Short mmCIF file of C-alpha atoms in Angstrom, two decimals:
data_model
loop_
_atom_site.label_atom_id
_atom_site.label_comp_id
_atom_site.label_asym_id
_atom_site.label_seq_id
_atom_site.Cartn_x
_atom_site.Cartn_y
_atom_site.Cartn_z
CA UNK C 5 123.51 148.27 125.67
CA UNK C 6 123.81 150.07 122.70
CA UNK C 7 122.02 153.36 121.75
CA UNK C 8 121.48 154.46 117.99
CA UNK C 9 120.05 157.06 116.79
CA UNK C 10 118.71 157.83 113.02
CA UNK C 11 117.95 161.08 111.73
CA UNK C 12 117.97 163.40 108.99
CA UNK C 13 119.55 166.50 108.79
CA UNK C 14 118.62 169.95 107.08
CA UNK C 15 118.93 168.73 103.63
CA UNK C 16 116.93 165.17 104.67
CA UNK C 17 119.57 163.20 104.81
CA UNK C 18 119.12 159.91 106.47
CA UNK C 19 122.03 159.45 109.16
CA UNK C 20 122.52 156.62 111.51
CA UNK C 21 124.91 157.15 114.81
CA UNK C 22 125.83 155.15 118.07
CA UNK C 23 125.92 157.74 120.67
CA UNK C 24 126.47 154.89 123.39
CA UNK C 25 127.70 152.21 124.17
CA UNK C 26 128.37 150.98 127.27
CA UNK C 27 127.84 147.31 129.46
CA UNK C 28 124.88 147.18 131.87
CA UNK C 29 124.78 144.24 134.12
CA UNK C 30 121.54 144.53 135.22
CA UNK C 31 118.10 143.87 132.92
CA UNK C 32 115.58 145.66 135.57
CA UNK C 33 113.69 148.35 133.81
CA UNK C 34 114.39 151.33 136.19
CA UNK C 35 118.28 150.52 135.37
CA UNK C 36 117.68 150.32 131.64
CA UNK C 37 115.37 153.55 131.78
CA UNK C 38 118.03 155.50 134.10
CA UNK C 39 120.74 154.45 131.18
CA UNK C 40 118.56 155.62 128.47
CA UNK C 41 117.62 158.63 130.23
CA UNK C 42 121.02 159.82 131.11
CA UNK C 43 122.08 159.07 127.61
CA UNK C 44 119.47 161.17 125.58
CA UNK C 45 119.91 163.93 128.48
CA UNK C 46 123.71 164.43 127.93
CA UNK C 47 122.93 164.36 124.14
CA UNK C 48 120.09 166.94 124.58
CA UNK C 49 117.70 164.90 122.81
CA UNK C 50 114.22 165.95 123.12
CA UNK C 51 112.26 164.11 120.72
CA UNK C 52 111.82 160.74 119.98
CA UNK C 53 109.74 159.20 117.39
CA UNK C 54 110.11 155.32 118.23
CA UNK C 55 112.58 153.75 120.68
CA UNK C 56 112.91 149.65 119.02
CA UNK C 57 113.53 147.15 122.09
CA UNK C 58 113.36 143.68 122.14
CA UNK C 59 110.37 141.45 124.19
CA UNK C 60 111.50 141.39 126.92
CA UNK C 61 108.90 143.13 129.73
CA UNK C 62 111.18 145.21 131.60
CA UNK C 63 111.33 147.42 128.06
CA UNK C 64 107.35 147.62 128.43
CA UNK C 65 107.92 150.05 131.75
CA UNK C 66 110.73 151.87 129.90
CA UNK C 67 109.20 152.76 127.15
CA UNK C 68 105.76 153.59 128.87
CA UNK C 69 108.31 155.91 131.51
CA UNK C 70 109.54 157.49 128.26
CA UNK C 71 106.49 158.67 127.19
CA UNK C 72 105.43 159.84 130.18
CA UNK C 73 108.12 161.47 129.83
CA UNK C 74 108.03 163.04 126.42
CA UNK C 75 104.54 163.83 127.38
CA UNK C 76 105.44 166.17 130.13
CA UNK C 77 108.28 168.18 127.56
CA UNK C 78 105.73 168.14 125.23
CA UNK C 79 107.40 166.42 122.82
CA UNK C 80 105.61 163.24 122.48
CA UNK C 81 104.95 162.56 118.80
CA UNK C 82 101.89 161.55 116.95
CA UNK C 83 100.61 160.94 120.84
CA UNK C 84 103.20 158.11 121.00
CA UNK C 85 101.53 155.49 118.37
CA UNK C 86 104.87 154.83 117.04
CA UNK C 87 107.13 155.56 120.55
CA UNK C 88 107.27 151.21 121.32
CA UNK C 89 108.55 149.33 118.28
CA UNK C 90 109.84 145.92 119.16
CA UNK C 91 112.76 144.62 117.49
CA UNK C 92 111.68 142.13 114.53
CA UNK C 93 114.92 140.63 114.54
CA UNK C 94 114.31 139.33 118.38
CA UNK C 95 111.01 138.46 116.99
CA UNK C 96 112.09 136.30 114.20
CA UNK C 97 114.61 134.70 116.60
CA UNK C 98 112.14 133.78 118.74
CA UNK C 99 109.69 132.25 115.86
CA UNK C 100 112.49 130.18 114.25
CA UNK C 101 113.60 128.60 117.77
CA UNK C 102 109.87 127.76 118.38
CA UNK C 103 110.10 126.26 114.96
CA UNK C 104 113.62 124.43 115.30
CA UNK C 105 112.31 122.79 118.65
CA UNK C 106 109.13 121.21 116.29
CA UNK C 107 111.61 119.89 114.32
CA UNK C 108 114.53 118.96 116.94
CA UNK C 109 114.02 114.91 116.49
CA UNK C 110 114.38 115.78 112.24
CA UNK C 111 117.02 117.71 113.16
CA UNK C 112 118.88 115.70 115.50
CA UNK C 113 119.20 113.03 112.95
CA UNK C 114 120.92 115.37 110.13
CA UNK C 115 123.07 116.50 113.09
CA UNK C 116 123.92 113.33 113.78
CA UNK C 117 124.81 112.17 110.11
CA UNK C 118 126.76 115.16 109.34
CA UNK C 119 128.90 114.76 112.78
CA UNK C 120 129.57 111.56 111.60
CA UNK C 121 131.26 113.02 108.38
CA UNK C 122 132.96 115.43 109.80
CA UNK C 123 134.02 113.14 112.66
CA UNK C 124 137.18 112.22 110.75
CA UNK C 125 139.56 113.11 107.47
CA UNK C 126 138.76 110.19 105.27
CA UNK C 127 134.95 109.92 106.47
CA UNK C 128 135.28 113.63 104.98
CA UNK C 129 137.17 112.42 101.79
CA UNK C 130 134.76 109.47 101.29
CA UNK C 131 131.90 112.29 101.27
CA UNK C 132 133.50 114.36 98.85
CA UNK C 133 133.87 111.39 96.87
CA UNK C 134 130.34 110.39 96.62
CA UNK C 135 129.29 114.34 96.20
CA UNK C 136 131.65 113.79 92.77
CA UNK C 137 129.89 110.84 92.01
CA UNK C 138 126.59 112.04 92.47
CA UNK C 139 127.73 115.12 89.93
CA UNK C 140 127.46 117.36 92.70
CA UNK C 141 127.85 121.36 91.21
CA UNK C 142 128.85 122.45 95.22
CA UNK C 143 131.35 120.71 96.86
CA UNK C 144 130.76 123.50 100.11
CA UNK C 145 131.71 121.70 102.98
CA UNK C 146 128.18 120.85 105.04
CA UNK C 147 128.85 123.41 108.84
CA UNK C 148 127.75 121.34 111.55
CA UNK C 149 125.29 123.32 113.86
CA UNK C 150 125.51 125.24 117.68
CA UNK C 151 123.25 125.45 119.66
CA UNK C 152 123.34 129.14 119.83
CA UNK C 153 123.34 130.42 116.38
CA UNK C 154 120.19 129.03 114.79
CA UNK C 155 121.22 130.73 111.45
CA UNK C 156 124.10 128.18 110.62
CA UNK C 157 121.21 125.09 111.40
CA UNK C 158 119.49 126.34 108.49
CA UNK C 159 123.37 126.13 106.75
CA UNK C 160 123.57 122.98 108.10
CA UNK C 161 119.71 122.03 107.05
CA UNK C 162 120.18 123.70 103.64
CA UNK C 163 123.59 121.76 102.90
CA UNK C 164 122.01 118.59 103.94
CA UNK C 165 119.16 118.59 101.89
CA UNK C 166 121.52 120.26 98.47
CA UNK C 167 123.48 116.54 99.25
CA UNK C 168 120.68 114.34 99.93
CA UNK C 169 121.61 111.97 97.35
CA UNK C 170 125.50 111.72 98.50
CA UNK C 171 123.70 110.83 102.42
CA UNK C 172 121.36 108.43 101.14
#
């Protein structure tokens, strides 16, 4: 788990620090809010404006312990409105799986094709050759997908569709 913090100093600077860093093994609320708790107390950190977590519900009892918390110091701000911001990053992950599994039989097919050319050298070659033919301006090598990193589908999906011409 990783703890940043952002603030600005006397002159309103915007600074951005890690002040920890360390591996938790277990996902269970009380453990994340003991981590978090620990952390801002050996920092003496007393105020918090937002805390960003992913979805995940075990944050939901964290961040409602935090304000509780910041409640009690007095140091709960703008009554908490802004204390629970969930990560838009997890977010968008989550919306573009939702979308990839839509697509998965679309996909599965230009997955297929482009395992196919990278399956050997001169299937490769041939490729190339065709991408010349077709007066191709990239001749960026088409990554074939993983299953974890949704970001280099859309390479994959993006390359595909630049070389539709050289597939067809």
């Amino acid at each position: 788990m990783v703890i940043t913090t952002h603030f600005m100093d006397h002159e309103w600077k915007l600074h951005k620090r890690i002040i920890n860093f360390a591996k938790i093994t277990s996902h269970k609320g009380d453990d994340i809010r003991r981590f978090l708790d620990a952390c801002l107390n050996s920092w003496e950190i007393k105020k918090v404006f937002s805390i960003t977590v992913n979805n995940a519900s075990a944050n939901d009892g964290v961040v409602e312990y935090m304000a509780k918390r910041f409640k009690s110091l007095n140091t709960l701000m703008l009554d908490g409105k802004y204390l629970h911001m969930r990560c838009v990053c997890h977010i968008l992950n989550l919306v573009v799986k939702d979308g990839l599994k839509e697509l998965s039989s679309s996909i599965e097919g230009i997955r297929s094709c482009v395992k196919y050319v990278h399956s050997s050298p001169s299937r490769l070659y041939k490729f190339r050759d065709f991408a010349i033919f077709e007066s191709m301006d990239i001749m960026a090598n088409i990554p074939l997908d993983v299953a974890t990193r949704w970001n280099v589908t859309y390479k994959m999906l993006d390359g595909a569709l630049k070389c539709e011409n050289v597939f067809c």
